[in-house]
PDB file of C-alpha atoms in Angstrom:
ATOM      1  CA  ALA A   1    -144.327-141.089  -6.768  1.00 38.00           C
ATOM      2  CA  ALA A   2    -145.235-140.196 -10.362  1.00 43.00           C
ATOM      3  CA  CYS A   3    -145.603-136.505  -9.501  1.00 46.00           C
ATOM      4  CA  ALA A   4    -142.221-136.401  -7.792  1.00 46.00           C
ATOM      5  CA  THR A   5    -140.327-137.010 -11.037  1.00 54.00           C
ATOM      6  CA  MET A   6    -138.066-134.235 -12.220  1.00 71.00           C
ATOM      7  CA  ALA A   7    -139.152-132.208 -15.223  1.00 86.00           C
ATOM      8  CA  GLU A   8    -137.407-133.541 -18.309  1.00 94.00           C
ATOM      9  CA  THR A   9    -137.423-133.309 -22.075  1.00 97.00           C
ATOM     10  CA  VAL A  10    -139.371-136.096 -23.768  1.00 98.00           C
ATOM     11  CA  LEU A  11    -139.607-137.167 -27.420  1.00 98.00           C
ATOM     12  CA  VAL A  12    -142.857-138.817 -28.560  1.00 98.00           C
ATOM     13  CA  VAL A  13    -143.329-140.352 -32.009  1.00 98.00           C
ATOM     14  CA  LEU A  14    -146.969-141.210 -32.756  1.00 98.00           C
ATOM     15  CA  THR A  15    -148.433-142.878 -35.854  1.00 98.00           C
ATOM     16  CA  GLY A  16    -152.121-142.772 -36.755  1.00 98.00           C
ATOM     17  CA  ALA A  17    -152.145-139.378 -35.057  1.00 98.00           C
ATOM     18  CA  SER A  18    -154.907-137.669 -37.041  1.00 97.00           C
ATOM     19  CA  LYS A  19    -158.104-138.937 -35.406  1.00 94.00           C
ATOM     20  CA  GLY A  20    -159.778-141.431 -33.109  1.00 96.00           C
ATOM     21  CA  PHE A  21    -157.588-143.091 -30.510  1.00 98.00           C
ATOM     22  CA  GLY A  22    -154.369-141.548 -31.884  1.00 98.00           C
ATOM     23  CA  GLN A  23    -155.586-138.004 -31.423  1.00 98.00           C
ATOM     24  CA  ALA A  24    -157.009-138.785 -27.966  1.00 98.00           C
ATOM     25  CA  ALA A  25    -153.721-140.424 -26.939  1.00 98.00           C
ATOM     26  CA  ALA A  26    -151.761-137.349 -28.049  1.00 98.00           C
ATOM     27  CA  LEU A  27    -153.865-134.996 -25.909  1.00 98.00           C
ATOM     28  CA  SER A  28    -153.869-137.328 -22.900  1.00 98.00           C
ATOM     29  CA  LEU A  29    -150.115-137.973 -23.046  1.00 98.00           C
ATOM     30  CA  GLN A  30    -149.281-134.286 -23.465  1.00 98.00           C
ATOM     31  CA  ARG A  31    -151.238-133.577 -20.272  1.00 98.00           C
ATOM     32  CA  GLY A  32    -149.839-136.578 -18.401  1.00 98.00           C
ATOM     33  CA  LEU A  33    -146.192-136.175 -19.392  1.00 96.00           C
ATOM     34  CA  GLY A  34    -146.304-132.383 -19.185  1.00 95.00           C
ATOM     35  CA  GLN A  35    -147.913-132.171 -15.740  1.00 93.00           C
ATOM     36  CA  ASP A  36    -144.562-131.949 -13.934  1.00 92.00           C
ATOM     37  CA  GLY A  37    -143.267-129.284 -16.305  1.00 94.00           C
ATOM     38  CA  SER A  38    -141.616-131.709 -18.719  1.00 96.00           C
ATOM     39  CA  ARG A  39    -141.103-130.420 -22.246  1.00 97.00           C
ATOM     40  CA  VAL A  40    -142.661-132.767 -24.803  1.00 98.00           C
ATOM     41  CA  HIS A  41    -141.508-132.793 -28.442  1.00 98.00           C
ATOM     42  CA  TRP A  42    -143.875-134.518 -30.881  1.00 98.00           C
ATOM     43  CA  LEU A  43    -143.417-136.208 -34.244  1.00 98.00           C
ATOM     44  CA  LEU A  44    -146.870-136.968 -35.656  1.00 98.00           C
ATOM     45  CA  LEU A  45    -147.553-139.268 -38.604  1.00 98.00           C
ATOM     46  CA  ALA A  46    -150.799-139.969 -40.475  1.00 98.00           C
ATOM     47  CA  ARG A  47    -152.068-139.961 -44.036  1.00 97.00           C
ATOM     48  CA  THR A  48    -154.199-136.808 -43.892  1.00 97.00           C
ATOM     49  CA  ALA A  49    -152.385-133.479 -43.580  1.00 98.00           C
ATOM     50  CA  ASP A  50    -155.357-131.328 -42.543  1.00 98.00           C
ATOM     51  CA  LEU A  51    -156.448-133.742 -39.794  1.00 97.00           C
ATOM     52  CA  LEU A  52    -152.838-133.996 -38.562  1.00 98.00           C
ATOM     53  CA  ALA A  53    -152.771-130.203 -38.324  1.00 98.00           C
ATOM     54  CA  VAL A  54    -155.769-130.345 -35.963  1.00 98.00           C
ATOM     55  CA  THR A  55    -153.900-132.717 -33.614  1.00 98.00           C
ATOM     56  CA  ALA A  56    -150.891-130.393 -33.801  1.00 98.00           C
ATOM     57  CA  GLU A  57    -153.062-127.395 -32.844  1.00 98.00           C
ATOM     58  CA  ILE A  58    -154.475-129.297 -29.856  1.00 98.00           C
ATOM     59  CA  LEU A  59    -150.979-130.214 -28.656  1.00 98.00           C
ATOM     60  CA  THR A  60    -149.632-126.688 -29.097  1.00 98.00           C
ATOM     61  CA  ALA A  61    -152.591-125.289 -27.139  1.00 98.00           C
ATOM     62  CA  GLU A  62    -151.778-127.796 -24.369  1.00 97.00           C
ATOM     63  CA  GLY A  63    -148.212-126.539 -24.108  1.00 97.00           C
ATOM     64  CA  ALA A  64    -146.220-128.972 -26.265  1.00 98.00           C
ATOM     65  CA  ALA A  65    -142.623-127.804 -26.677  1.00 98.00           C
ATOM     66  CA  ALA A  66    -142.549-128.664 -30.400  1.00 98.00           C
ATOM     67  CA  VAL A  67    -144.840-130.429 -32.861  1.00 98.00           C
ATOM     68  CA  HIS A  68    -143.757-131.701 -36.280  1.00 98.00           C
ATOM     69  CA  CYS A  69    -146.286-133.225 -38.708  1.00 98.00           C
ATOM     70  CA  PHE A  70    -145.476-135.781 -41.384  1.00 98.00           C
ATOM     71  CA  PRO A  71    -148.364-136.632 -43.730  1.00 98.00           C
ATOM     72  CA  ALA A  72    -147.420-140.019 -45.173  1.00 98.00           C
ATOM     73  CA  ASP A  73    -148.748-143.418 -46.179  1.00 98.00           C
ATOM     74  CA  LEU A  74    -146.704-145.792 -44.032  1.00 98.00           C
ATOM     75  CA  GLY A  75    -147.835-148.682 -46.224  1.00 98.00           C
ATOM     76  CA  ALA A  76    -145.702-147.303 -49.087  1.00 98.00           C
ATOM     77  CA  LEU A  77    -142.610-149.153 -47.874  1.00 98.00           C
ATOM     78  CA  GLU A  78    -140.247-147.857 -50.566  1.00 98.00           C
ATOM     79  CA  SER A  79    -140.766-144.282 -49.327  1.00 98.00           C
ATOM     80  CA  LEU A  80    -140.027-145.063 -45.661  1.00 98.00           C
ATOM     81  CA  PRO A  81    -136.215-144.550 -45.612  1.00 98.00           C
ATOM     82  CA  ALA A  82    -136.619-140.960 -46.897  1.00 98.00           C
ATOM     83  CA  LEU A  83    -139.523-140.363 -44.494  1.00 98.00           C
ATOM     84  CA  PHE A  84    -137.504-141.582 -41.503  1.00 98.00           C
ATOM     85  CA  GLU A  85    -134.618-139.298 -42.516  1.00 98.00           C
ATOM     86  CA  GLN A  86    -137.051-136.363 -42.442  1.00 98.00           C
ATOM     87  CA  LEU A  87    -138.370-137.423 -39.034  1.00 98.00           C
ATOM     88  CA  TRP A  88    -134.992-137.519 -37.348  1.00 98.00           C
ATOM     89  CA  ALA A  89    -133.763-134.403 -39.148  1.00 98.00           C
ATOM     90  CA  ALA A  90    -136.684-132.483 -37.589  1.00 98.00           C
ATOM     91  CA  VAL A  91    -135.390-133.459 -34.146  1.00 97.00           C
ATOM     92  CA  GLY A  92    -131.705-132.970 -34.915  1.00 95.00           C
ATOM     93  CA  SER A  93    -129.910-134.316 -31.866  1.00 95.00           C
ATOM     94  CA  THR A  94    -131.216-136.635 -29.155  1.00 97.00           C
ATOM     95  CA  THR A  95    -128.839-135.332 -26.476  1.00 96.00           C
ATOM     96  CA  VAL A  96    -131.535-133.148 -24.828  1.00 96.00           C
ATOM     97  CA  PHE A  97    -133.952-136.043 -24.392  1.00 98.00           C
ATOM     98  CA  LYS A  98    -134.128-138.002 -21.154  1.00 97.00           C
ATOM     99  CA  ARG A  99    -137.001-140.140 -22.422  1.00 98.00           C
ATOM    100  CA  ALA A 100    -138.208-141.286 -25.854  1.00 98.00           C
ATOM    101  CA  LEU A 101    -141.527-142.945 -26.662  1.00 98.00           C
ATOM    102  CA  LEU A 102    -142.692-144.535 -29.901  1.00 99.00           C
ATOM    103  CA  ILE A 103    -146.402-145.281 -30.114  1.00 98.00           C
ATOM    104  CA  ASN A 104    -147.163-147.698 -32.940  1.00 98.00           C
ATOM    105  CA  ASN A 105    -150.832-146.837 -33.368  1.00 98.00           C
ATOM    106  CA  VAL A 106    -151.170-147.041 -37.173  1.00 98.00           C
ATOM    107  CA  GLY A 107    -153.765-149.608 -38.186  1.00 97.00           C
ATOM    108  CA  SER A 108    -156.540-150.574 -40.575  1.00 97.00           C
ATOM    109  CA  LEU A 109    -159.251-153.236 -40.440  1.00 97.00           C
ATOM    110  CA  GLY A 110    -158.535-154.961 -43.728  1.00 97.00           C
ATOM    111  CA  ASP A 111    -161.254-156.860 -45.573  1.00 96.00           C
ATOM    112  CA  ILE A 112    -164.029-157.437 -43.021  1.00 97.00           C
ATOM    113  CA  GLU A 113    -166.647-158.255 -45.658  1.00 97.00           C
ATOM    114  CA  ARG A 114    -165.148-161.677 -46.485  1.00 96.00           C
ATOM    115  CA  GLN A 115    -164.122-164.786 -44.647  1.00 97.00           C
ATOM    116  CA  ILE A 116    -160.565-166.049 -45.105  1.00 97.00           C
ATOM    117  CA  GLN A 117    -161.596-168.591 -47.767  1.00 97.00           C
ATOM    118  CA  ASP A 118    -162.890-165.706 -49.904  1.00 97.00           C
ATOM    119  CA  TYR A 119    -159.970-163.281 -49.451  1.00 97.00           C
ATOM    120  CA  ASN A 120    -158.410-161.617 -52.450  1.00 96.00           C
ATOM    121  CA  ILE A 121    -154.798-162.737 -51.966  1.00 97.00           C
ATOM    122  CA  ALA A 122    -153.501-159.626 -53.759  1.00 97.00           C
ATOM    123  CA  ASP A 123    -154.771-157.568 -50.776  1.00 97.00           C
ATOM    124  CA  ILE A 124    -152.683-159.412 -48.185  1.00 98.00           C
ATOM    125  CA  GLN A 125    -149.225-157.925 -48.829  1.00 98.00           C
ATOM    126  CA  PRO A 126    -150.440-154.289 -48.873  1.00 98.00           C
ATOM    127  CA  TYR A 127    -152.334-154.962 -45.638  1.00 98.00           C
ATOM    128  CA  LEU A 128    -149.285-156.399 -43.899  1.00 98.00           C
ATOM    129  CA  ALA A 129    -147.066-153.632 -45.319  1.00 98.00           C
ATOM    130  CA  LEU A 130    -149.072-151.010 -43.434  1.00 98.00           C
ATOM    131  CA  ASN A 131    -150.056-152.981 -40.348  1.00 98.00           C
ATOM    132  CA  PHE A 132    -146.887-154.948 -39.677  1.00 98.00           C
ATOM    133  CA  THR A 133    -143.860-154.243 -41.875  1.00 98.00           C
ATOM    134  CA  SER A 134    -144.038-150.456 -41.497  1.00 98.00           C
ATOM    135  CA  VAL A 135    -144.280-150.883 -37.718  1.00 98.00           C
ATOM    136  CA  LEU A 136    -141.151-153.038 -37.680  1.00 98.00           C
ATOM    137  CA  ALA A 137    -139.347-150.573 -39.965  1.00 98.00           C
ATOM    138  CA  LEU A 138    -140.215-147.494 -37.866  1.00 98.00           C
ATOM    139  CA  THR A 139    -139.340-149.323 -34.646  1.00 98.00           C
ATOM    140  CA  ASN A 140    -135.966-150.324 -36.087  1.00 98.00           C
ATOM    141  CA  SER A 141    -135.229-146.750 -37.206  1.00 98.00           C
ATOM    142  CA  PHE A 142    -136.425-145.245 -33.889  1.00 98.00           C
ATOM    143  CA  LEU A 143    -134.169-147.561 -31.875  1.00 98.00           C
ATOM    144  CA  LYS A 144    -131.125-146.592 -33.925  1.00 98.00           C
ATOM    145  CA  PHE A 145    -131.881-142.861 -33.711  1.00 98.00           C
ATOM    146  CA  THR A 146    -132.562-142.891 -29.946  1.00 98.00           C
ATOM    147  CA  ALA A 147    -129.630-145.169 -29.043  1.00 98.00           C
ATOM    148  CA  GLY A 148    -128.237-142.493 -26.705  1.00 97.00           C
ATOM    149  CA  VAL A 149    -131.502-141.852 -24.806  1.00 98.00           C
ATOM    150  CA  SER A 150    -131.503-143.420 -21.335  1.00 96.00           C
ATOM    151  CA  ARG A 151    -135.242-144.202 -21.021  1.00 97.00           C
ATOM    152  CA  ARG A 152    -136.965-145.576 -24.092  1.00 98.00           C
ATOM    153  CA  CYS A 153    -140.279-147.328 -24.528  1.00 98.00           C
ATOM    154  CA  ILE A 154    -142.169-148.626 -27.547  1.00 99.00           C
ATOM    155  CA  VAL A 155    -145.935-148.998 -27.277  1.00 99.00           C
ATOM    156  CA  ASN A 156    -147.940-151.182 -29.630  1.00 98.00           C
ATOM    157  CA  ILE A 157    -151.624-150.326 -29.843  1.00 98.00           C
ATOM    158  CA  SER A 158    -152.876-153.884 -29.832  1.00 98.00           C
ATOM    159  CA  SER A 159    -156.305-155.499 -29.641  1.00 98.00           C
ATOM    160  CA  LEU A 160    -158.131-158.288 -27.862  1.00 97.00           C
ATOM    161  CA  LEU A 161    -157.912-159.938 -31.307  1.00 97.00           C
ATOM    162  CA  ALA A 162    -154.142-160.290 -30.928  1.00 98.00           C
ATOM    163  CA  VAL A 163    -154.885-163.012 -28.369  1.00 98.00           C
ATOM    164  CA  GLN A 164    -158.441-164.134 -29.206  1.00 97.00           C
ATOM    165  CA  ALA A 165    -159.744-165.225 -32.621  1.00 96.00           C
ATOM    166  CA  CYS A 166    -162.953-163.830 -34.086  1.00 95.00           C
ATOM    167  CA  ALA A 167    -164.907-164.768 -37.221  1.00 95.00           C
ATOM    168  CA  GLY A 168    -164.677-162.286 -40.078  1.00 96.00           C
ATOM    169  CA  MET A 169    -161.569-160.499 -38.775  1.00 96.00           C
ATOM    170  CA  GLY A 170    -158.835-162.970 -39.702  1.00 97.00           C
ATOM    171  CA  ILE A 171    -156.291-160.682 -41.375  1.00 97.00           C
ATOM    172  CA  TYR A 172    -156.767-157.986 -38.721  1.00 97.00           C
ATOM    173  CA  ALA A 173    -156.151-160.531 -35.951  1.00 97.00           C
ATOM    174  CA  CYS A 174    -153.073-161.888 -37.770  1.00 98.00           C
ATOM    175  CA  GLY A 175    -151.594-158.396 -38.044  1.00 98.00           C
ATOM    176  CA  LYS A 176    -152.269-157.649 -34.375  1.00 98.00           C
ATOM    177  CA  ALA A 177    -150.866-161.002 -33.211  1.00 98.00           C
ATOM    178  CA  ALA A 178    -147.693-160.432 -35.256  1.00 98.00           C
ATOM    179  CA  ARG A 179    -147.283-156.957 -33.760  1.00 98.00           C
ATOM    180  CA  ASP A 180    -147.756-158.266 -30.218  1.00 98.00           C
ATOM    181  CA  MET A 181    -145.054-160.864 -30.777  1.00 98.00           C
ATOM    182  CA  LEU A 182    -142.734-158.257 -32.332  1.00 98.00           C
ATOM    183  CA  HIS A 183    -142.976-156.110 -29.194  1.00 99.00           C
ATOM    184  CA  ALA A 184    -142.746-159.124 -26.861  1.00 98.00           C
ATOM    185  CA  SER A 185    -139.577-160.189 -28.721  1.00 98.00           C
ATOM    186  CA  LEU A 186    -138.134-156.679 -28.374  1.00 98.00           C
ATOM    187  CA  ALA A 187    -138.687-156.961 -24.607  1.00 98.00           C
ATOM    188  CA  LYS A 188    -136.600-160.172 -24.615  1.00 98.00           C
ATOM    189  CA  GLU A 189    -133.881-158.178 -26.391  1.00 98.00           C
ATOM    190  CA  GLY A 190    -133.802-155.599 -23.600  1.00 98.00           C
ATOM    191  CA  ILE A 191    -136.097-152.923 -25.086  1.00 98.00           C
ATOM    192  CA  ARG A 192    -138.935-151.677 -22.856  1.00 98.00           C
ATOM    193  CA  THR A 193    -142.230-152.327 -24.642  1.00 98.00           C
ATOM    194  CA  LEU A 194    -145.949-152.435 -23.956  1.00 98.00           C
ATOM    195  CA  ASN A 195    -148.756-154.116 -25.902  1.00 98.00           C
ATOM    196  CA  TYR A 196    -151.828-152.050 -24.976  1.00 98.00           C
ATOM    197  CA  ALA A 197    -155.258-153.267 -26.108  1.00 98.00           C
ATOM    198  CA  PRO A 198    -157.487-150.169 -25.883  1.00 98.00           C
ATOM    199  CA  GLY A 199    -160.837-151.977 -25.613  1.00 97.00           C
ATOM    200  CA  PRO A 200    -163.863-151.796 -27.955  1.00 96.00           C
ATOM    201  CA  LEU A 201    -163.562-148.123 -28.890  1.00 97.00           C
ATOM    202  CA  ASP A 202    -166.376-145.914 -30.124  1.00 95.00           C
ATOM    203  CA  THR A 203    -164.658-144.849 -33.379  1.00 94.00           C
ATOM    204  CA  ASP A 204    -165.120-144.839 -37.170  1.00 93.00           C
ATOM    205  CA  MET A 205    -163.456-148.268 -37.222  1.00 92.00           C
ATOM    206  CA  GLN A 206    -166.066-149.628 -34.851  1.00 95.00           C
ATOM    207  CA  ARG A 207    -168.849-148.146 -36.988  1.00 95.00           C
ATOM    208  CA  ASP A 208    -167.409-149.968 -40.022  1.00 96.00           C
ATOM    209  CA  LEU A 209    -167.555-153.229 -38.071  1.00 95.00           C
ATOM    210  CA  ARG A 210    -171.216-152.679 -37.172  1.00 96.00           C
ATOM    211  CA  GLU A 211    -172.089-151.905 -40.788  1.00 96.00           C
ATOM    212  CA  LYS A 212    -169.917-154.271 -42.829  1.00 97.00           C
ATOM    213  CA  LEU A 213    -168.587-157.217 -40.824  1.00 97.00           C
ATOM    214  CA  VAL A 214    -169.315-160.481 -42.644  1.00 96.00           C
ATOM    215  CA  ASP A 215    -170.088-162.448 -39.479  1.00 96.00           C
ATOM    216  CA  ASP A 216    -173.688-161.790 -38.383  1.00 95.00           C
ATOM    217  CA  GLU A 217    -173.237-162.847 -34.777  1.00 95.00           C
ATOM    218  CA  VAL A 218    -170.176-160.677 -34.112  1.00 94.00           C
ATOM    219  CA  ARG A 219    -171.680-157.758 -36.039  1.00 96.00           C
ATOM    220  CA  GLN A 220    -174.842-157.909 -33.925  1.00 96.00           C
ATOM    221  CA  GLN A 221    -172.733-158.117 -30.754  1.00 95.00           C
ATOM    222  CA  PHE A 222    -170.988-154.840 -31.684  1.00 95.00           C
ATOM    223  CA  ALA A 223    -174.331-153.236 -32.589  1.00 96.00           C
ATOM    224  CA  LYS A 224    -175.708-154.220 -29.180  1.00 97.00           C
ATOM    225  CA  MET A 225    -172.697-152.718 -27.388  1.00 96.00           C
ATOM    226  CA  HIS A 226    -173.141-149.490 -29.332  1.00 97.00           C
ATOM    227  CA  LYS A 227    -176.853-149.350 -28.577  1.00 96.00           C
ATOM    228  CA  GLU A 228    -176.304-150.020 -24.872  1.00 97.00           C
ATOM    229  CA  GLY A 229    -173.502-147.455 -24.641  1.00 96.00           C
ATOM    230  CA  SER A 230    -170.943-150.030 -23.499  1.00 96.00           C
ATOM    231  CA  LEU A 231    -168.285-149.092 -26.075  1.00 97.00           C
ATOM    232  CA  VAL A 232    -165.230-147.382 -24.591  1.00 97.00           C
ATOM    233  CA  THR A 233    -164.595-143.690 -25.299  1.00 97.00           C
ATOM    234  CA  VAL A 234    -161.224-142.869 -26.829  1.00 98.00           C
ATOM    235  CA  LYS A 235    -160.550-140.449 -23.948  1.00 98.00           C
ATOM    236  CA  ALA A 236    -161.152-143.063 -21.226  1.00 98.00           C
ATOM    237  CA  SER A 237    -158.832-145.534 -22.976  1.00 98.00           C
ATOM    238  CA  ALA A 238    -156.161-142.946 -23.783  1.00 98.00           C
ATOM    239  CA  ASP A 239    -156.129-141.855 -20.144  1.00 98.00           C
ATOM    240  CA  LYS A 240    -155.462-145.453 -19.045  1.00 98.00           C
ATOM    241  CA  LEU A 241    -152.537-145.672 -21.466  1.00 98.00           C
ATOM    242  CA  THR A 242    -151.181-142.380 -20.103  1.00 98.00           C
ATOM    243  CA  LYS A 243    -151.484-143.703 -16.546  1.00 98.00           C
ATOM    244  CA  LEU A 244    -149.447-146.797 -17.529  1.00 98.00           C
ATOM    245  CA  LEU A 245    -146.742-144.689 -19.180  1.00 98.00           C
ATOM    246  CA  VAL A 246    -146.518-142.032 -16.452  1.00 97.00           C
ATOM    247  CA  GLU A 247    -146.346-144.600 -13.636  1.00 97.00           C
ATOM    248  CA  ASP A 248    -144.051-146.752 -15.791  1.00 97.00           C
ATOM    249  CA  SER A 249    -144.295-149.846 -13.584  1.00 98.00           C
ATOM    250  CA  PHE A 250    -145.756-152.358 -16.086  1.00 98.00           C
ATOM    251  CA  THR A 251    -143.871-155.525 -17.033  1.00 98.00           C
ATOM    252  CA  SER A 252    -142.031-154.978 -20.316  1.00 98.00           C
ATOM    253  CA  GLY A 253    -143.462-156.912 -23.279  1.00 98.00           C
ATOM    254  CA  LYS A 254    -146.759-157.631 -21.550  1.00 98.00           C
ATOM    255  CA  HIS A 255    -150.176-157.516 -23.245  1.00 98.00           C
ATOM    256  CA  ILE A 256    -152.356-155.249 -21.072  1.00 98.00           C
ATOM    257  CA  ASP A 257    -156.027-154.702 -21.862  1.00 98.00           C
ATOM    258  CA  TYR A 258    -158.119-151.637 -21.029  1.00 98.00           C
ATOM    259  CA  TYR A 259    -160.217-153.827 -18.720  1.00 97.00           C
ATOM    260  CA  ASP A 260    -157.107-155.042 -16.820  1.00 97.00           C
ATOM    261  CA  ILE A 261    -156.407-151.572 -15.436  1.00 94.00           C
TER     262      ILE A 261
END
């Protein structure tokens, strides 16, 4: 049934688009959404301009209709209103779009070298600014801008830690749990959302966990997974997300893990 859909024009907004899962998701979604001839317009956000440009090149080579890059630190909350104005100005009008997707992929680990009792409290607000408040702010702005688009969906790149606690990763888990509940609440308010936990990915973030995580047991568990080759590739996980979004039959607001699919 997925292949029988009519070609349409789709808007995709993706944060954390410069590397790792974000970049893999961009490539996978361009292929998945574009397979029926649909024209995909991209708005890419990440901190690093040169890495963003690489993602843009990949998308253009894959036939993206338009790609706009916005190098920005989403954690700098005071600069977000001006940034969002730039985003929507690049698109102009939403009348051509039959579908709009926002993929809230931005994320950082936070302080993984300390337990909660040893946290530097001054680090908490900046962490939540990037990992939670900016997500809420972009979601809010996206919903207003795309009010006239008939099919909209907001995807939160979640984590097993949104639903399961783990020693040494307290602030990360708190941020992910808050984001899950934000998207679940949106679903109750009639907005189609998905909380997608991409699995234990083989990325720079995962390497940081193996090298720096304060909890010995969890750190050794990750090291073992890496050694045994049981970490998930970003491509495999991105392809599962694409499958969910192309088929579009998931329950709105649900937390779906890589291993559930």
